[in-house]
Short mmCIF file of C-alpha atoms in Angstrom, two decimals:
data_model
loop_
_atom_site.label_atom_id
_atom_site.label_comp_id
_atom_site.label_asym_id
_atom_site.label_seq_id
_atom_site.Cartn_x
_atom_site.Cartn_y
_atom_site.Cartn_z
CA ALA F 1 2.63 21.23 -14.13
CA THR F 2 4.96 22.12 -16.92
CA PHE F 3 8.01 20.28 -15.10
CA LEU F 4 5.74 16.97 -14.80
CA GLN F 5 5.03 17.29 -18.79
CA TYR F 6 1.42 18.57 -18.23
CA PRO F 7 1.75 21.86 -19.27
CA GLY F 8 -1.73 23.99 -19.08
CA HIS F 9 -3.05 22.13 -16.28
CA GLY F 10 -2.03 23.91 -13.38
CA GLU F 11 -5.20 23.43 -11.68
CA TYR F 12 -4.18 19.66 -11.13
CA VAL F 13 -1.52 21.08 -8.53
CA VAL F 14 -4.11 23.03 -6.85
CA TYR F 15 -6.54 20.19 -6.66
CA PHE F 16 -3.84 17.70 -5.17
CA ALA F 17 -2.63 20.49 -2.62
CA LEU F 18 -6.25 20.54 -1.42
CA ILE F 19 -6.58 16.94 -1.27
CA ILE F 20 -3.58 16.50 0.60
CA GLY F 21 -4.30 19.22 2.81
CA PHE F 22 -7.93 17.69 3.56
CA ASP F 23 -6.46 14.41 4.02
CA SER F 24 -3.76 15.49 6.55
CA LEU F 25 -6.02 17.44 8.94
CA VAL F 26 -8.08 14.27 9.54
CA ASN F 27 -5.51 11.85 10.49
CA ILE F 28 -5.43 12.72 14.10
CA PRO F 29 -9.19 12.65 14.36
CA PHE F 30 -8.75 9.20 12.56
CA ALA F 31 -6.11 8.21 15.07
CA ARG F 32 -8.34 9.28 17.93
CA LEU F 33 -10.75 7.00 16.54
CA ARG F 34 -8.42 4.18 16.39
CA LEU F 35 -6.72 5.12 19.94
CA GLU F 36 -10.51 4.64 21.53
CA GLN F 37 -11.29 1.49 19.75
CA ARG F 38 -14.16 2.67 17.63
CA PRO F 39 -13.38 0.88 14.47
CA TRP F 40 -16.96 0.88 13.09
CA ARG F 41 -17.00 4.52 13.07
CA TYR F 42 -13.55 4.55 11.69
CA PHE F 43 -14.99 2.27 8.79
CA VAL F 44 -18.27 4.07 8.15
CA ILE F 45 -16.33 7.19 7.79
CA LYS F 46 -13.76 5.76 5.76
CA LEU F 47 -16.33 3.76 3.74
CA GLY F 48 -18.56 6.94 3.14
CA SER F 49 -15.75 8.60 1.73
CA ILE F 50 -14.81 6.10 -0.91
CA GLY F 51 -18.74 6.01 -1.61
CA ILE F 52 -18.75 9.84 -2.38
CA ASN F 53 -15.57 9.43 -4.51
CA VAL F 54 -16.93 6.83 -6.46
CA PHE F 55 -20.49 8.38 -6.75
CA PHE F 56 -19.05 11.58 -8.20
CA ASN F 57 -16.59 9.61 -10.57
CA PHE F 58 -19.68 8.10 -12.26
CA PHE F 59 -21.47 11.58 -12.04
CA PHE F 60 -18.62 13.20 -13.96
CA LEU F 61 -17.81 10.50 -16.44
CA LEU F 62 -21.20 8.82 -17.12
CA PRO F 63 -21.78 11.31 -19.51
CA ALA F 64 -18.55 10.39 -21.53
CA ILE F 65 -19.56 6.71 -21.40
CA LEU F 66 -22.89 6.99 -22.62
CA GLN F 67 -21.51 9.89 -25.16
CA LYS F 68 -24.43 12.15 -24.06
CA PRO F 69 -22.53 15.17 -22.76
CA ASP F 70 -25.18 17.20 -21.75
CA MET F 71 -27.30 14.36 -19.94
CA PHE F 72 -26.94 16.50 -16.76
CA GLY F 73 -27.33 19.85 -18.34
CA PHE F 74 -30.57 20.35 -16.20
CA ILE F 75 -28.40 20.75 -13.24
CA GLY F 76 -25.97 22.97 -15.32
CA PHE F 77 -23.25 20.17 -15.70
CA HIS F 78 -22.12 19.74 -19.22
CA PHE F 79 -18.97 17.39 -19.61
CA LYS F 80 -15.88 18.65 -21.43
CA GLN F 81 -13.77 16.15 -22.92
CA GLU F 82 -10.36 18.15 -22.48
CA GLN F 83 -11.29 18.35 -18.61
CA ALA F 84 -11.95 14.64 -18.57
CA VAL F 85 -8.89 13.63 -16.11
CA GLY F 86 -9.45 16.84 -13.99
CA TYR F 87 -13.02 15.69 -13.19
CA VAL F 88 -11.11 12.76 -11.39
CA PHE F 89 -9.37 14.70 -9.46
CA ILE F 90 -12.58 16.84 -8.41
CA ALA F 91 -14.22 13.83 -7.47
CA ASN F 92 -11.30 12.91 -5.04
CA LEU F 93 -11.38 16.55 -3.94
CA ILE F 94 -14.92 16.33 -3.21
CA ALA F 95 -14.82 13.07 -0.98
CA SER F 96 -11.61 14.61 0.93
CA ALA F 97 -13.50 17.81 2.06
CA ALA F 98 -16.66 15.81 3.02
CA THR F 99 -14.55 13.63 5.29
CA PHE F 100 -13.08 17.06 6.85
CA ALA F 101 -16.44 18.51 7.07
CA ILE F 102 -17.30 15.39 9.10
CA PHE F 103 -14.84 15.90 11.82
CA LEU F 104 -14.73 19.80 11.83
CA PRO F 105 -17.22 20.24 14.56
CA GLY F 106 -14.85 18.44 16.97
CA MET F 107 -12.01 21.01 15.67
CA ARG F 108 -13.81 24.00 16.72
CA ARG F 109 -12.16 24.14 20.36
CA LEU F 110 -8.43 23.97 20.05
CA SER F 111 -5.45 25.03 22.31
CA VAL F 112 -1.66 24.55 21.96
CA ASP F 113 0.50 23.10 24.63
CA LYS F 114 4.20 24.13 23.99
CA LEU F 115 5.85 21.54 25.66
CA LEU F 116 3.60 18.90 24.05
CA TRP F 117 4.29 20.46 20.74
CA LYS F 118 7.98 20.26 21.09
CA LYS F 119 7.69 16.80 22.16
CA LEU F 120 5.96 16.02 18.69
CA MET F 121 8.07 18.03 16.61
CA LEU F 122 11.26 15.77 18.14
CA TYR F 123 9.39 12.80 17.34
CA GLY F 124 7.67 13.67 14.34
CA MET F 125 10.12 15.30 12.03
CA PRO F 126 11.85 12.45 11.61
CA LEU F 127 8.77 10.73 10.29
CA VAL F 128 8.66 13.52 7.84
CA LEU F 129 11.81 12.20 6.22
CA ILE F 130 10.36 8.90 6.36
CA GLY F 131 7.43 9.56 4.79
CA LEU F 132 8.97 11.65 1.93
CA ALA F 133 11.42 8.64 1.52
CA GLY F 134 8.42 6.02 1.63
CA MET F 135 6.73 8.29 -1.01
CA ILE F 136 9.78 7.96 -3.27
CA ASN F 137 9.98 3.94 -2.92
CA GLU F 138 5.95 3.94 -3.84
CA THR F 139 5.71 6.59 -7.01
CA PHE F 140 9.10 7.43 -8.17
CA ASP F 141 9.44 4.64 -10.38
CA ARG F 142 6.39 5.64 -12.31
CA VAL F 143 7.94 9.18 -12.71
CA LEU F 144 11.35 7.76 -14.03
CA LEU F 145 9.40 5.42 -16.30
CA LYS F 146 8.34 8.36 -17.92
CA TYR F 147 11.72 9.85 -18.73
CA LEU F 148 14.14 6.50 -18.93
CA LEU F 149 11.80 4.68 -21.23
CA PRO F 150 13.52 4.85 -24.84
CA GLY F 151 10.35 5.60 -26.66
CA THR F 152 8.44 8.90 -27.20
CA LEU F 153 6.53 10.26 -24.35
CA GLU F 154 3.13 8.65 -25.92
CA GLU F 155 4.62 5.47 -26.03
CA ASN F 156 6.12 5.75 -22.40
CA LEU F 157 2.97 7.06 -21.11
CA ALA F 158 1.30 3.72 -22.56
CA GLN F 159 4.01 1.56 -20.48
CA ILE F 160 3.26 3.51 -17.59
CA GLY F 161 -0.38 2.69 -18.05
CA ILE F 162 0.44 -0.77 -18.25
CA TYR F 163 2.69 -0.79 -15.23
CA SER F 164 -0.36 1.17 -13.15
CA ALA F 165 -3.14 -0.94 -14.14
CA VAL F 166 -1.09 -4.34 -13.40
CA TYR F 167 -0.30 -2.56 -10.00
CA LYS F 168 -3.96 -2.60 -9.20
CA ILE F 169 -4.12 -6.34 -8.78
CA SER F 170 -1.55 -6.28 -5.76
CA ILE F 171 -4.19 -4.40 -3.92
CA PHE F 172 -5.09 -7.08 -2.64
CA MET F 173 -1.62 -7.54 -0.67
CA THR F 174 -1.61 -3.85 -0.23
CA LEU F 175 -5.00 -3.68 1.61
CA ALA F 176 -3.98 -6.67 3.92
CA VAL F 177 -1.05 -4.60 4.69
CA GLN F 178 -2.87 -1.20 5.55
CA GLY F 179 -5.74 -3.31 7.23
CA PHE F 180 -3.01 -4.76 9.54
CA ARG F 181 -1.03 -1.65 9.82
CA MET F 182 -4.07 0.18 11.03
CA GLY F 183 -4.92 -2.32 13.65
CA ALA F 184 -1.33 -3.44 14.88
CA GLU F 185 -0.10 -0.10 15.65
CA PRO F 186 -2.60 0.78 18.57
CA PHE F 187 -2.17 -2.90 19.86
CA PHE F 188 1.54 -2.52 19.66
CA PHE F 189 1.73 0.24 21.90
CA HIS F 190 -1.01 -1.12 23.99
CA GLN F 191 1.33 -4.32 24.54
CA SER F 192 4.45 -2.13 25.22
CA SER F 193 4.17 -2.17 29.05
CA SER F 194 4.26 -6.12 29.14
CA ASP F 195 7.24 -7.92 29.72
CA ASN F 196 6.21 -10.63 27.45
CA ALA F 197 5.66 -7.77 24.70
CA PRO F 198 8.82 -9.02 22.55
CA LYS F 199 7.23 -12.61 22.23
CA VAL F 200 3.89 -11.30 21.29
CA TYR F 201 5.33 -9.15 18.52
CA ALA F 202 7.28 -12.02 16.99
CA LEU F 203 4.15 -14.16 17.03
CA VAL F 204 2.48 -11.41 15.25
CA MET F 205 4.90 -11.32 12.45
CA LYS F 206 4.68 -15.24 12.05
CA TYR F 207 1.19 -15.35 11.42
CA PHE F 208 1.40 -11.87 9.54
CA VAL F 209 3.54 -13.80 7.09
CA ILE F 210 1.75 -16.73 6.84
CA VAL F 211 -1.46 -14.89 6.10
CA CYS F 212 0.24 -12.86 3.42
CA CYS F 213 1.79 -15.71 1.86
CA ILE F 214 -1.77 -17.19 1.28
CA ILE F 215 -2.62 -13.98 -0.38
CA PHE F 216 0.37 -13.87 -2.47
CA LEU F 217 -0.35 -17.32 -3.82
CA GLY F 218 -4.37 -16.92 -4.07
CA VAL F 219 -3.40 -13.79 -6.37
CA GLY F 220 -0.28 -14.75 -7.92
CA MET F 221 -1.15 -17.96 -9.11
CA PHE F 222 -4.08 -16.55 -11.34
CA PRO F 223 -3.48 -14.41 -13.70
CA ASP F 224 -6.61 -15.83 -15.49
CA VAL F 225 -8.93 -14.28 -12.88
CA PHE F 226 -7.59 -11.53 -11.68
CA ARG F 227 -7.04 -10.00 -15.25
CA ILE F 228 -10.48 -9.12 -15.20
CA ILE F 229 -9.57 -6.24 -12.96
CA ILE F 230 -7.87 -4.36 -15.93
CA GLY F 231 -8.47 -4.15 -19.61
CA GLU F 232 -7.33 -6.52 -22.13
CA ASN F 233 -4.92 -3.92 -23.41
CA TYR F 234 -2.99 -4.17 -20.35
CA HIS F 235 -2.87 -7.87 -19.86
CA GLU F 236 0.88 -8.09 -21.09
CA GLY F 237 2.34 -6.89 -17.85
CA LEU F 238 0.67 -9.56 -15.97
CA GLY F 239 3.91 -11.45 -15.30
CA ILE F 240 5.01 -9.03 -13.07
CA VAL F 241 2.10 -9.42 -10.67
CA PRO F 242 3.69 -11.93 -8.44
CA VAL F 243 6.92 -9.42 -8.26
CA LEU F 244 4.93 -6.48 -7.05
CA LEU F 245 2.75 -8.85 -4.75
CA PHE F 246 5.91 -9.97 -2.85
CA ALA F 247 7.35 -6.70 -2.82
CA ASN F 248 3.72 -5.39 -0.96
CA LEU F 249 4.41 -8.38 1.46
CA LEU F 250 7.79 -7.64 2.43
CA LEU F 251 6.79 -3.91 2.75
CA GLY F 252 4.09 -5.27 5.25
CA VAL F 253 7.12 -6.95 7.02
CA TYR F 254 9.36 -3.88 7.23
CA TYR F 255 5.85 -2.27 8.93
CA ASN F 256 5.72 -4.84 11.09
CA GLN F 257 9.29 -4.66 12.37
CA SER F 258 8.91 -0.59 12.52
CA VAL F 259 7.48 -1.27 16.40
CA TRP F 260 11.32 -0.99 17.60
CA TYR F 261 11.57 2.91 16.70
CA LYS F 262 8.09 3.70 17.55
CA LEU F 263 8.48 2.37 21.18
CA THR F 264 11.90 3.53 21.84
CA ASP F 265 11.41 6.98 20.31
CA LYS F 266 14.62 6.55 18.18
CA THR F 267 12.97 7.90 15.04
CA LEU F 268 15.85 9.81 13.88
CA TYR F 269 17.63 6.40 13.37
CA ALA F 270 14.67 5.06 11.18
CA THR F 271 14.98 7.48 8.84
CA ILE F 272 18.23 5.57 7.82
CA ILE F 273 16.25 2.66 6.73
CA PRO F 274 13.67 4.17 4.36
CA VAL F 275 16.42 6.86 2.88
CA ALA F 276 18.53 3.82 2.16
CA GLY F 277 15.76 2.31 0.30
CA ALA F 278 14.84 5.32 -1.64
CA VAL F 279 18.35 5.64 -2.66
CA LEU F 280 18.49 2.00 -3.84
CA SER F 281 15.30 2.43 -5.47
CA ILE F 282 16.50 5.40 -7.99
CA VAL F 283 19.56 3.87 -8.41
CA ALA F 284 18.25 0.43 -9.18
CA ASN F 285 15.35 2.24 -11.24
CA ILE F 286 17.97 3.84 -13.33
CA ILE F 287 19.83 0.93 -14.08
CA LEU F 288 17.16 -1.69 -15.08
CA ILE F 289 14.18 0.46 -16.33
CA PRO F 290 16.60 1.22 -19.69
CA ILE F 291 16.81 -2.80 -19.94
CA ALA F 292 13.86 -3.90 -18.64
CA GLY F 293 11.20 -1.25 -18.93
CA TYR F 294 8.32 -1.56 -16.30
CA GLU F 295 9.61 -5.14 -15.38
CA GLY F 296 13.03 -3.20 -14.26
CA ALA F 297 10.59 -0.87 -12.12
CA ALA F 298 8.85 -3.82 -10.36
CA TRP F 299 12.18 -5.81 -9.62
CA SER F 300 13.57 -2.26 -8.48
CA ARG F 301 10.63 -2.21 -5.85
CA LEU F 302 11.40 -5.61 -4.64
CA LEU F 303 14.98 -4.71 -3.95
CA CYS F 304 14.21 -1.76 -2.00
CA TYR F 305 11.55 -3.19 0.38
CA ALA F 306 14.06 -6.36 0.76
CA SER F 307 17.01 -3.85 1.76
CA MET F 308 14.42 -2.15 4.04
CA VAL F 309 13.45 -5.35 5.83
CA ILE F 310 17.54 -6.39 6.24
CA LEU F 311 18.58 -3.08 7.44
CA SER F 312 15.49 -2.84 9.90
CA HIS F 313 16.06 -5.95 11.32
CA MET F 314 19.72 -5.54 11.84
CA ILE F 315 19.70 -1.85 13.30
CA GLY F 316 16.10 -2.79 15.38
CA GLN F 317 17.61 -5.91 17.26
CA LYS F 318 20.32 -3.44 18.72
CA TYR F 319 17.79 -1.17 20.53
CA TYR F 320 14.82 -3.51 20.72
CA HIS F 321 15.31 -6.97 20.56
CA VAL F 322 12.42 -9.12 18.94
CA PRO F 323 12.81 -12.75 19.12
CA TYR F 324 11.37 -13.24 15.46
CA ASN F 325 11.84 -16.81 13.90
CA VAL F 326 13.88 -15.66 10.91
CA ARG F 327 14.65 -19.21 9.59
CA LYS F 328 10.78 -20.23 9.88
CA ILE F 329 9.92 -16.75 8.18
CA LEU F 330 12.52 -17.33 5.22
CA ALA F 331 11.11 -20.78 4.73
CA TYR F 332 7.74 -19.86 4.41
CA PHE F 333 9.00 -17.10 1.94
CA ALA F 334 11.02 -20.03 -0.10
CA ILE F 335 8.30 -22.50 -0.13
CA SER F 336 5.47 -19.98 -1.09
CA ILE F 337 7.73 -18.64 -4.02
CA VAL F 338 8.38 -22.15 -5.25
CA LEU F 339 4.67 -22.95 -5.35
CA CYS F 340 3.83 -19.85 -6.87
CA LEU F 341 6.36 -20.64 -9.77
CA ALA F 342 4.82 -24.00 -9.93
CA GLY F 343 1.45 -22.82 -10.28
CA LEU F 344 2.40 -20.34 -13.01
CA TRP F 345 3.97 -23.33 -14.89
CA LEU F 346 0.81 -25.13 -14.32
CA HIS F 347 -0.96 -22.37 -15.83
CA ASP F 348 1.18 -21.93 -19.00
CA GLY F 349 1.13 -25.55 -19.34
CA LEU F 350 -2.15 -26.64 -19.10
CA GLY F 351 -3.98 -23.55 -20.10
CA GLU F 352 -6.90 -22.15 -18.05
CA GLY F 353 -9.19 -25.23 -18.09
CA SER F 354 -10.63 -26.63 -14.80
CA THR F 355 -7.78 -28.98 -14.23
CA SER F 356 -4.93 -26.25 -14.00
CA PHE F 357 -7.42 -24.39 -12.00
CA ALA F 358 -7.63 -27.09 -9.50
CA LEU F 359 -4.49 -28.26 -9.47
CA ARG F 360 -3.43 -24.65 -8.33
CA LEU F 361 -5.95 -24.23 -5.73
CA GLY F 362 -4.75 -27.91 -4.23
CA LEU F 363 -1.04 -25.93 -3.91
CA ILE F 364 -2.72 -23.35 -1.87
CA ALA F 365 -4.36 -25.97 0.33
CA LEU F 366 -0.66 -27.54 0.38
CA PHE F 367 0.72 -24.53 1.83
CA THR F 368 -2.07 -23.73 4.17
CA GLY F 369 -2.16 -27.12 5.43
CA PHE F 370 1.73 -27.02 5.99
CA ALA F 371 1.11 -23.85 7.95
CA TRP F 372 -1.66 -25.09 9.96
CA TRP F 373 0.34 -28.10 11.03
CA LEU F 374 3.81 -26.33 11.73
CA ASP F 375 1.87 -23.26 13.64
CA GLY F 376 -2.02 -23.21 13.49
CA ARG F 377 -2.48 -25.73 16.27
CA SER F 378 0.01 -24.07 18.45
CA LEU F 379 -1.95 -20.71 17.89
CA LEU F 380 -5.37 -22.61 18.91
CA ARG F 381 -3.48 -23.44 22.25
CA ARG F 382 -2.61 -19.99 23.07
CA SER F 383 -6.26 -18.70 22.62
#
């Protein structure tokens, strides 16, 4: 805690060790629900965990919002300002523990299959490195911002606050990518025995890119709408939203591509890609943050995920060829970027009136219509 510049709060480390522990232990039961194709139970448990987290956040922090620290004193809870951040972590811990408790009855009968354990270790250990590199790519920019920005610690934390707040707007792309990942992995494994599997994977990639480009346009062109998600003090960072959105889009493309090393059990080779991305991310952040602040962190993230997509494609095609229509995918990328820039120009030039809003909606409709004309009708024929 002292190393992270939060001296005197060692309990935060304990909270997160427990949170990560509980969350890790429920990964296998959740994977089983996906394998058994029980999405509603998966959905209800996940939603219940979120609900518990939100409820206890309100419970712990409402006294501060209403400036009544003893409003829940009748049940023994008295709000303490110095523990305000800790309450958020405790709410998360309660939600993670509750989720674990739901699955606990099914964990009572456990046995060890040594041969299976060895196979899982050989398959999974490289994925630990992949996960570590992924965490560096996902979170290390905020750590570096604290140390590389030129201001005082308080000023740097304020800049991190802006970056983190604006990053929330890109959550729409993140949700789409995570939702796709949850559903696609079982589908990819189910299709793997089919002779037509590579063509199916290529089609999935194409339609995934189309949907994500529409999300990119729908969120990236409307800073006047989505800024309500964050406080007014953070609006100065809205300019990096399209960069973060497109970075997460590329991360989704990488997840889509990753089918090659999962189906061929070449997870060791796959460690090269995220580790290379992590190295590039660190180097780019070190170079760009002192120059451009949190904007440099956003562009570093984009460079990192772009490099991972390129490396994954180059290596993956050697071991498991998937006939991706690269030219068409790049065309969709280019068109969506141009339309997003045009939409932001309309926003800046015409302001936030109805005319600007309607024209930006028209640009989304133009892209959607073009994608439908090019690929939507063929999807209907296949269905």
